[in-house]
Amino acid sequence: MDKISIPIGPHHPLLKEPLSMRIDIAGERVLGGTLRMGYVHRGIEKMTAQRTYVQDVHLIERICGICSHVHTTTFCLGVEKLLGIDVPPRAQYIRALMCELERVHSHLLWLGILSKHVGLETVFMHTWHDRELALDIMEGISGGRVSHAANQIGGVRFDLSPEQEVMVKENIGKLKAQVSGVLGVIENEPALRARTQGVAPVSADLIRDYCVVGPVARASGVDVDLRRDDPWPPYDQLDVNVITRPEGDAWARTLIRALETRESLRLCEVLLRQMPEGPVTVRAPRKVPEGEVVTRSEAPRGEVLYYLRSDGSDKPARLKVRTPTLAVLSLLPEQLSKIHVADIPVVLAGIDLCIACADR
Amino acid sequence: MFRGLFYLLIFPGLAFQVVCGLIFEWIDRKLLARFQRRIGPPWYQPVADLIKLFSKEDLVPLGSYDLVEVLLPLISLSAVLTAGLYIPIARFTPFSFEGDLIVIQFLMSVPTLAYYLAGIASVGIYSILGGGRSLLQYFSYEVPLLITISGPAVMAGSWSVAEISRSQLTMGPFIIFQPLGFILAVVGLIGKLKRDPLDIPSASSEVVGGSLTEFSGAKLGFWYLVMNVQAVVGIFLLVNLYMGWSNLTFPFAAILVFLVEFLLMVLILSTTSAVFARLRIDQLAGLGWRILVPLALTQLGFVILMGV
Amino acid sequence: MKAMRKRHSLLDAIIDAVFSRPDTVAYPFGELQLPEGYRGAIVINPENCTGCGLCVRDCPTGALKLEKKSRDEFKLIHYPARCAYCSQCESSCVRGAIGHSNALVGATDRPRELIVVLKDKKEGED
Ligand code: SF4
Ligand code: SF4
């Protein structure tokens, strides 16, 4: 059969963010693909050097539309390290709580997208209904659905009132029930299994070669999770269960994310139970002393790394962000061969792309 | 003369089928929305969509055969409308003749072939992919569907839909004798209509819009109309073949029963599209030839044995 | 098929969904529920504002502007279309003068609504 190459992106119903791929196919078989990116490059790293640290927090929040909180947290951790200030424990707990809620919302969003790509629009709608609960919690305590503006240098911007704590607990209880339903569907729905099981498996060696992180790595049996491996407080006081699967296929990735959602909800409950009293913020000076710092944390998609160099002024001299999606993207051409055309959405959705993060 | 025109244009022809098609679309979308915890569209939404499409600019991509593109949806529409004429609607059949089941089957295949040609004629890369897929899908579901549908015909001893439908008054509805056949026929119908879960040729995340990617404006509107009318005709056919309760002598009861059966079929179609994921084309081919065909043959064998 | 056997199957979820209230709202006819602390329109308590400009300095988008003629005569202007509703101004203001209400700010085609004068202090007023 003739080889033809089909363009996927930058505009395609499959992609919610612009990314361009050329995929060579023969009939219904995929032979290979190439990748082009950079469509949402906004120059955020450069822009941070022109703004003060206080303003940068809000700019960095807009790197990603899903995991916005973990970006600001990592940035604030770096700045606070340079400043040498200690964040009050209550603020740390609220930060971690938001991180976990964000993971819940990100994973549920992703589950919906995957099921939409395999033609299960019902699951899409239902998981997004559940995700709305997580968003409600975050909106209720921070005032924003996705841009929470929770962090500021030196702590968090808001406190949890007792009524809010009750609301959060209630909603988390509801979410837990819903998530177990979603898990049941993933484990038992033959239609979903037929489309994802055995699709584009990736071996653990390949994962290590490409430095892939996050749920994709864990689905291939690579045991990495910064919440356990390099924790910032309060994660060092929690015991995070890292979930891995040996299969490495799209179904394992689906299951991993569902299980991680459940684990995150458990962590949320623990965090709420252990939440200490006290202030939520300390005053931070505007000028940051000279120095370099690297901070890392576990975003829903894997490791986020921030490198920050300060020259002693109130603006950063250089900020470098590394997001998990880039590493996973480089694995994409490897996966896009010897599969069916109908598997392209599953593979693409399976690695949970966040192009806005990767391009910045 | 006027009587014939009335049959063609009003009932059970053009106007009736189109209105039924729009009603079908609305019920289907509303049901799906409720399954998905949504409110769903208001009752005039299908009409509004159609008006909007018909008033839109018609873009013809460079290098496509625009006359073919215009003709294809019109031919398919007339084919399915003609097929609809031979199907009894609550006992009412102006044009029935012996062997019309075969004619209906043939006419109902026209949109699929037109869909394939539309993909080829509009030269887009996704259109060609979608067209090829629709043909592959056609080969997978059509054979089991043909075998299955001959079940009721053999049982009733006639190849006229009206006759098959009527014979169920004395013999009992065929869904009781051929439950397997009914399920297979529904699967075949879903494949014919390219509905979820067999929407392989038009899967948006894979081939964008399938064959219809390059269509716009009124032509696209006609295509949507074709899909809806085809769905309605298919449902009417299955109702007549398998649920012959609607042949009661009392006309009011016949209409009521027919309506209930129609709604039941819509419910079945909506539920399947909500519950099942889209199959891969190789999975569909496997399903069609390895599972559906043997099952259909078994069903037909049973029917023949029962008749002996 | 197999889906029917398990308790948490899609079919159950669907039946459940049919008998529960829909989640969507027929916006703009339906009711929109915003939580208490929703970060909506920027409002000011004019009594407390002294025109110090701290909020203007920290605003990341440049949505606030202070036209200061003298200590007693200044104008604090907010441009809603530029604002990111990030609540930085609220944290920066030491007098607690500026903040969010929980009114939703939509898009607008009226130029008048794009410039909001939060405080216009003239000479001699207090
Ligand atoms: S709102 Fe607050 S920070 Fe802004 S000028 Fe007035 S007093 Fe100063
Ligand atoms: S909410 Fe943020 S963007 Fe808007 S005026 Fe205040 S500081 Fe500026």
PDB file of C-alpha atoms in Angstrom, chain A residues 137-327:
ATOM      1  CA  ILE A 137     -13.103  22.735  46.648  1.00  0.00           C
ATOM      2  CA  MET A 138     -10.305  24.786  45.199  1.00  0.00           C
ATOM      3  CA  GLU A 139     -12.600  27.580  44.130  1.00  0.00           C
ATOM      4  CA  GLY A 140     -14.188  27.611  47.534  1.00  0.00           C
ATOM      5  CA  ILE A 141     -10.933  27.999  49.410  1.00  0.00           C
ATOM      6  CA  SER A 142      -8.900  30.079  46.990  1.00  0.00           C
ATOM      7  CA  GLY A 143     -11.429  31.980  44.919  1.00  0.00           C
ATOM      8  CA  GLY A 144     -10.314  30.710  41.542  1.00  0.00           C
ATOM      9  CA  ARG A 145     -10.975  27.500  39.665  1.00  0.00           C
ATOM     10  CA  VAL A 146      -7.651  27.062  37.948  1.00  0.00           C
ATOM     11  CA  SER A 147      -5.560  30.124  38.744  1.00  0.00           C
ATOM     12  CA  HIS A 148      -5.713  29.809  42.469  1.00  0.00           C
ATOM     13  CA  ALA A 149      -3.257  32.582  43.320  1.00  0.00           C
ATOM     14  CA  ALA A 150      -2.630  30.591  46.471  1.00  0.00           C
ATOM     15  CA  ASN A 151       1.090  31.116  46.853  1.00  0.00           C
ATOM     16  CA  GLN A 152       2.982  34.166  47.742  1.00  0.00           C
ATOM     17  CA  ILE A 153       6.595  34.363  48.699  1.00  0.00           C
ATOM     18  CA  GLY A 154       6.599  33.522  52.365  1.00  0.00           C
ATOM     19  CA  GLY A 155       3.434  31.487  52.574  1.00  0.00           C
ATOM     20  CA  VAL A 156      -0.042  31.270  51.193  1.00  0.00           C
ATOM     21  CA  ARG A 157      -2.525  34.020  50.628  1.00  0.00           C
ATOM     22  CA  PHE A 158      -5.515  32.575  52.426  1.00  0.00           C
ATOM     23  CA  ASP A 159      -6.328  30.541  55.464  1.00  0.00           C
ATOM     24  CA  LEU A 160      -8.764  27.675  55.842  1.00  0.00           C
ATOM     25  CA  SER A 161     -11.691  28.576  58.048  1.00  0.00           C
ATOM     26  CA  PRO A 162     -13.313  25.762  60.064  1.00  0.00           C
ATOM     27  CA  GLU A 163     -16.383  25.835  57.790  1.00  0.00           C
ATOM     28  CA  GLN A 164     -14.196  25.540  54.761  1.00  0.00           C
ATOM     29  CA  GLU A 165     -12.416  22.587  56.283  1.00  0.00           C
ATOM     30  CA  VAL A 166     -15.757  20.879  56.762  1.00  0.00           C
ATOM     31  CA  MET A 167     -16.690  21.636  53.158  1.00  0.00           C
ATOM     32  CA  VAL A 168     -13.389  20.252  51.901  1.00  0.00           C
ATOM     33  CA  LYS A 169     -13.768  17.073  53.931  1.00  0.00           C
ATOM     34  CA  GLU A 170     -17.305  16.563  52.706  1.00  0.00           C
ATOM     35  CA  ASN A 171     -16.399  17.020  49.081  1.00  0.00           C
ATOM     36  CA  ILE A 172     -13.373  14.769  49.372  1.00  0.00           C
ATOM     37  CA  GLY A 173     -15.605  12.078  50.801  1.00  0.00           C
ATOM     38  CA  LYS A 174     -17.926  12.436  47.807  1.00  0.00           C
ATOM     39  CA  LEU A 175     -14.994  12.410  45.410  1.00  0.00           C
ATOM     40  CA  LYS A 176     -13.683   9.202  46.907  1.00  0.00           C
ATOM     41  CA  ALA A 177     -16.919   7.423  46.143  1.00  0.00           C
ATOM     42  CA  GLN A 178     -16.969   8.772  42.603  1.00  0.00           C
ATOM     43  CA  VAL A 179     -13.364   7.826  41.959  1.00  0.00           C
ATOM     44  CA  SER A 180     -13.953   4.265  43.039  1.00  0.00           C
ATOM     45  CA  GLY A 181     -16.750   4.191  40.477  1.00  0.00           C
ATOM     46  CA  VAL A 182     -14.396   5.444  37.800  1.00  0.00           C
ATOM     47  CA  LEU A 183     -11.862   2.831  38.827  1.00  0.00           C
ATOM     48  CA  GLY A 184     -14.506   0.153  38.474  1.00  0.00           C
ATOM     49  CA  VAL A 185     -15.273   1.320  34.965  1.00  0.00           C
ATOM     50  CA  ILE A 186     -11.598   1.339  33.973  1.00  0.00           C
ATOM     51  CA  GLU A 187     -10.968  -2.091  35.368  1.00  0.00           C
ATOM     52  CA  ASN A 188     -14.106  -3.741  34.085  1.00  0.00           C
ATOM     53  CA  GLU A 189     -15.310  -1.946  30.997  1.00  0.00           C
ATOM     54  CA  PRO A 190     -14.389  -4.337  28.186  1.00  0.00           C
ATOM     55  CA  ALA A 191     -14.743  -1.641  25.564  1.00  0.00           C
ATOM     56  CA  LEU A 192     -12.133   0.542  27.218  1.00  0.00           C
ATOM     57  CA  ARG A 193      -9.779  -2.344  27.814  1.00  0.00           C
ATOM     58  CA  ALA A 194     -10.030  -3.470  24.227  1.00  0.00           C
ATOM     59  CA  ARG A 195      -8.868  -0.091  23.042  1.00  0.00           C
ATOM     60  CA  THR A 196      -6.051   0.516  25.519  1.00  0.00           C
ATOM     61  CA  GLN A 197      -4.607  -2.797  26.580  1.00  0.00           C
ATOM     62  CA  GLY A 198      -1.368  -3.654  24.827  1.00  0.00           C
ATOM     63  CA  VAL A 199      -1.273  -0.390  22.891  1.00  0.00           C
ATOM     64  CA  ALA A 200       2.239   0.987  22.390  1.00  0.00           C
ATOM     65  CA  PRO A 201       3.966  -0.567  25.388  1.00  0.00           C
ATOM     66  CA  VAL A 202       7.163   1.134  26.516  1.00  0.00           C
ATOM     67  CA  SER A 203       9.892  -0.740  28.326  1.00  0.00           C
ATOM     68  CA  ALA A 204      11.504   0.530  31.505  1.00  0.00           C
ATOM     69  CA  ASP A 205      14.882   0.799  29.767  1.00  0.00           C
ATOM     70  CA  LEU A 206      13.490   3.103  27.139  1.00  0.00           C
ATOM     71  CA  ILE A 207      11.911   5.205  29.857  1.00  0.00           C
ATOM     72  CA  ARG A 208      15.282   5.567  31.563  1.00  0.00           C
ATOM     73  CA  ASP A 209      17.033   6.349  28.272  1.00  0.00           C
ATOM     74  CA  TYR A 210      14.681   9.213  27.549  1.00  0.00           C
ATOM     75  CA  CYS A 211      14.550  10.419  31.177  1.00  0.00           C
ATOM     76  CA  VAL A 212      10.778  10.152  31.199  1.00  0.00           C
ATOM     77  CA  VAL A 213       9.140  10.942  34.523  1.00  0.00           C
ATOM     78  CA  GLY A 214       5.758  10.924  36.118  1.00  0.00           C
ATOM     79  CA  PRO A 215       2.843   8.556  35.641  1.00  0.00           C
ATOM     80  CA  VAL A 216       4.165   7.410  32.258  1.00  0.00           C
ATOM     81  CA  ALA A 217       7.387   6.208  33.869  1.00  0.00           C
ATOM     82  CA  ARG A 218       5.538   4.626  36.754  1.00  0.00           C
ATOM     83  CA  ALA A 219       3.260   2.781  34.345  1.00  0.00           C
ATOM     84  CA  SER A 220       6.362   1.146  32.888  1.00  0.00           C
ATOM     85  CA  GLY A 221       7.616   0.031  36.255  1.00  0.00           C
ATOM     86  CA  VAL A 222      10.111   2.839  36.905  1.00  0.00           C
ATOM     87  CA  ASP A 223       9.736   3.732  40.532  1.00  0.00           C
ATOM     88  CA  VAL A 224      10.125   7.503  40.669  1.00  0.00           C
ATOM     89  CA  ASP A 225       8.123  10.004  42.643  1.00  0.00           C
ATOM     90  CA  LEU A 226       9.594  13.190  44.033  1.00  0.00           C
ATOM     91  CA  ARG A 227       7.038  13.322  46.786  1.00  0.00           C
ATOM     92  CA  ARG A 228       8.909  10.412  48.277  1.00  0.00           C
ATOM     93  CA  ASP A 229      12.376  10.768  46.752  1.00  0.00           C
ATOM     94  CA  ASP A 230      13.031  14.463  47.314  1.00  0.00           C
ATOM     95  CA  PRO A 231      10.245  15.745  49.521  1.00  0.00           C
ATOM     96  CA  TRP A 232       9.721  19.272  50.646  1.00  0.00           C
ATOM     97  CA  PRO A 233       7.830  19.653  53.888  1.00  0.00           C
ATOM     98  CA  PRO A 234       5.185  18.456  54.674  1.00  0.00           C
ATOM     99  CA  TYR A 235       5.679  15.530  52.285  1.00  0.00           C
ATOM    100  CA  ASP A 236       8.579  14.318  54.417  1.00  0.00           C
ATOM    101  CA  GLN A 237       6.073  13.681  57.193  1.00  0.00           C
ATOM    102  CA  LEU A 238       3.687  11.728  54.980  1.00  0.00           C
ATOM    103  CA  ASP A 239       4.200   8.262  53.647  1.00  0.00           C
ATOM    104  CA  VAL A 240       3.318   8.456  49.996  1.00  0.00           C
ATOM    105  CA  ASN A 241       2.500   5.159  48.361  1.00  0.00           C
ATOM    106  CA  VAL A 242       4.097   5.180  44.945  1.00  0.00           C
ATOM    107  CA  ILE A 243       2.067   3.101  42.559  1.00  0.00           C
ATOM    108  CA  THR A 244       3.767   1.333  39.693  1.00  0.00           C
ATOM    109  CA  ARG A 245       2.634  -1.095  37.035  1.00  0.00           C
ATOM    110  CA  PRO A 246       4.890  -3.320  34.980  1.00  0.00           C
ATOM    111  CA  GLU A 247       2.942  -3.287  31.679  1.00  0.00           C
ATOM    112  CA  GLY A 248       3.825   0.113  30.245  1.00  0.00           C
ATOM    113  CA  ASP A 249       0.870   0.203  27.872  1.00  0.00           C
ATOM    114  CA  ALA A 250      -1.930   2.706  27.610  1.00  0.00           C
ATOM    115  CA  TRP A 251      -4.152   0.730  29.933  1.00  0.00           C
ATOM    116  CA  ALA A 252      -1.511   0.687  32.674  1.00  0.00           C
ATOM    117  CA  ARG A 253      -1.237   4.450  32.357  1.00  0.00           C
ATOM    118  CA  THR A 254      -4.963   4.776  32.726  1.00  0.00           C
ATOM    119  CA  LEU A 255      -5.022   2.586  35.778  1.00  0.00           C
ATOM    120  CA  ILE A 256      -2.019   4.319  37.335  1.00  0.00           C
ATOM    121  CA  ARG A 257      -3.722   7.654  37.090  1.00  0.00           C
ATOM    122  CA  ALA A 258      -6.935   6.390  38.586  1.00  0.00           C
ATOM    123  CA  LEU A 259      -5.049   4.771  41.465  1.00  0.00           C
ATOM    124  CA  GLU A 260      -2.996   7.903  41.992  1.00  0.00           C
ATOM    125  CA  THR A 261      -6.172   9.909  42.218  1.00  0.00           C
ATOM    126  CA  ARG A 262      -7.311   7.687  45.017  1.00  0.00           C
ATOM    127  CA  GLU A 263      -3.944   7.973  46.727  1.00  0.00           C
ATOM    128  CA  SER A 264      -4.048  11.759  46.425  1.00  0.00           C
ATOM    129  CA  LEU A 265      -7.453  11.864  48.004  1.00  0.00           C
ATOM    130  CA  ARG A 266      -6.114   9.788  50.883  1.00  0.00           C
ATOM    131  CA  LEU A 267      -3.225  12.214  51.266  1.00  0.00           C
ATOM    132  CA  CYS A 268      -5.668  15.108  51.271  1.00  0.00           C
ATOM    133  CA  GLU A 269      -7.488  13.560  54.191  1.00  0.00           C
ATOM    134  CA  VAL A 270      -4.245  12.973  56.061  1.00  0.00           C
ATOM    135  CA  LEU A 271      -3.159  16.551  55.414  1.00  0.00           C
ATOM    136  CA  LEU A 272      -6.447  17.888  56.693  1.00  0.00           C
ATOM    137  CA  ARG A 273      -6.228  15.728  59.788  1.00  0.00           C
ATOM    138  CA  GLN A 274      -2.664  16.742  60.612  1.00  0.00           C
ATOM    139  CA  MET A 275      -3.039  20.390  59.656  1.00  0.00           C
ATOM    140  CA  PRO A 276      -1.285  22.454  62.338  1.00  0.00           C
ATOM    141  CA  GLU A 277      -2.557  25.757  63.658  1.00  0.00           C
ATOM    142  CA  GLY A 278      -0.720  28.997  63.241  1.00  0.00           C
ATOM    143  CA  PRO A 279      -0.079  31.785  60.804  1.00  0.00           C
ATOM    144  CA  VAL A 280      -0.067  31.135  57.087  1.00  0.00           C
ATOM    145  CA  THR A 281       2.459  33.671  55.950  1.00  0.00           C
ATOM    146  CA  VAL A 282       5.589  35.499  57.019  1.00  0.00           C
ATOM    147  CA  ARG A 283       6.857  38.780  55.691  1.00  0.00           C
ATOM    148  CA  ALA A 284       9.397  38.367  52.934  1.00  0.00           C
ATOM    149  CA  PRO A 285      11.832  41.054  51.822  1.00  0.00           C
ATOM    150  CA  ARG A 286      11.479  42.219  48.243  1.00  0.00           C
ATOM    151  CA  LYS A 287      15.154  41.990  47.374  1.00  0.00           C
ATOM    152  CA  VAL A 288      16.580  38.520  47.115  1.00  0.00           C
ATOM    153  CA  PRO A 289      20.248  37.978  47.979  1.00  0.00           C
ATOM    154  CA  GLU A 290      22.640  36.807  45.307  1.00  0.00           C
ATOM    155  CA  GLY A 291      22.764  33.093  44.655  1.00  0.00           C
ATOM    156  CA  GLU A 292      21.550  30.117  42.697  1.00  0.00           C
ATOM    157  CA  VAL A 293      18.979  27.559  43.661  1.00  0.00           C
ATOM    158  CA  VAL A 294      17.320  24.510  42.137  1.00  0.00           C
ATOM    159  CA  THR A 295      13.993  23.243  43.364  1.00  0.00           C
ATOM    160  CA  ARG A 296      11.984  20.288  42.200  1.00  0.00           C
ATOM    161  CA  SER A 297       8.550  18.975  42.890  1.00  0.00           C
ATOM    162  CA  GLU A 298       6.189  16.365  41.596  1.00  0.00           C
ATOM    163  CA  ALA A 299       3.565  17.849  39.308  1.00  0.00           C
ATOM    164  CA  PRO A 300       0.637  15.711  38.130  1.00  0.00           C
ATOM    165  CA  ARG A 301       2.655  14.863  35.007  1.00  0.00           C
ATOM    166  CA  GLY A 302       6.006  14.306  36.692  1.00  0.00           C
ATOM    167  CA  GLU A 303       8.969  16.274  37.858  1.00  0.00           C
ATOM    168  CA  VAL A 304       9.025  20.064  37.525  1.00  0.00           C
ATOM    169  CA  LEU A 305      12.419  21.690  37.966  1.00  0.00           C
ATOM    170  CA  TYR A 306      13.090  25.355  38.596  1.00  0.00           C
ATOM    171  CA  TYR A 307      16.532  26.893  38.385  1.00  0.00           C
ATOM    172  CA  LEU A 308      16.781  30.422  39.727  1.00  0.00           C
ATOM    173  CA  ARG A 309      19.709  32.802  39.747  1.00  0.00           C
ATOM    174  CA  SER A 310      19.468  36.036  41.624  1.00  0.00           C
ATOM    175  CA  ASP A 311      21.762  39.046  41.349  1.00  0.00           C
ATOM    176  CA  GLY A 312      20.643  40.697  44.530  1.00  0.00           C
ATOM    177  CA  SER A 313      17.927  42.888  43.022  1.00  0.00           C
ATOM    178  CA  ASP A 314      14.166  42.488  43.268  1.00  0.00           C
ATOM    179  CA  LYS A 315      14.026  40.812  39.864  1.00  0.00           C
ATOM    180  CA  PRO A 316      15.379  37.362  39.044  1.00  0.00           C
ATOM    181  CA  ALA A 317      18.446  37.318  36.818  1.00  0.00           C
ATOM    182  CA  ARG A 318      17.556  34.012  35.210  1.00  0.00           C
ATOM    183  CA  LEU A 319      14.792  31.556  35.672  1.00  0.00           C
ATOM    184  CA  LYS A 320      14.798  28.206  33.935  1.00  0.00           C
ATOM    185  CA  VAL A 321      11.812  25.914  34.017  1.00  0.00           C
ATOM    186  CA  ARG A 322      11.898  22.298  33.027  1.00  0.00           C
ATOM    187  CA  THR A 323       8.581  20.557  32.702  1.00  0.00           C
ATOM    188  CA  PRO A 324       7.876  16.837  32.473  1.00  0.00           C
ATOM    189  CA  THR A 325       6.076  16.991  29.136  1.00  0.00           C
ATOM    190  CA  LEU A 326       9.202  17.687  27.115  1.00  0.00           C
ATOM    191  CA  ALA A 327      10.833  14.426  28.117  1.00  0.00           C
TER     192      ALA A 327
END
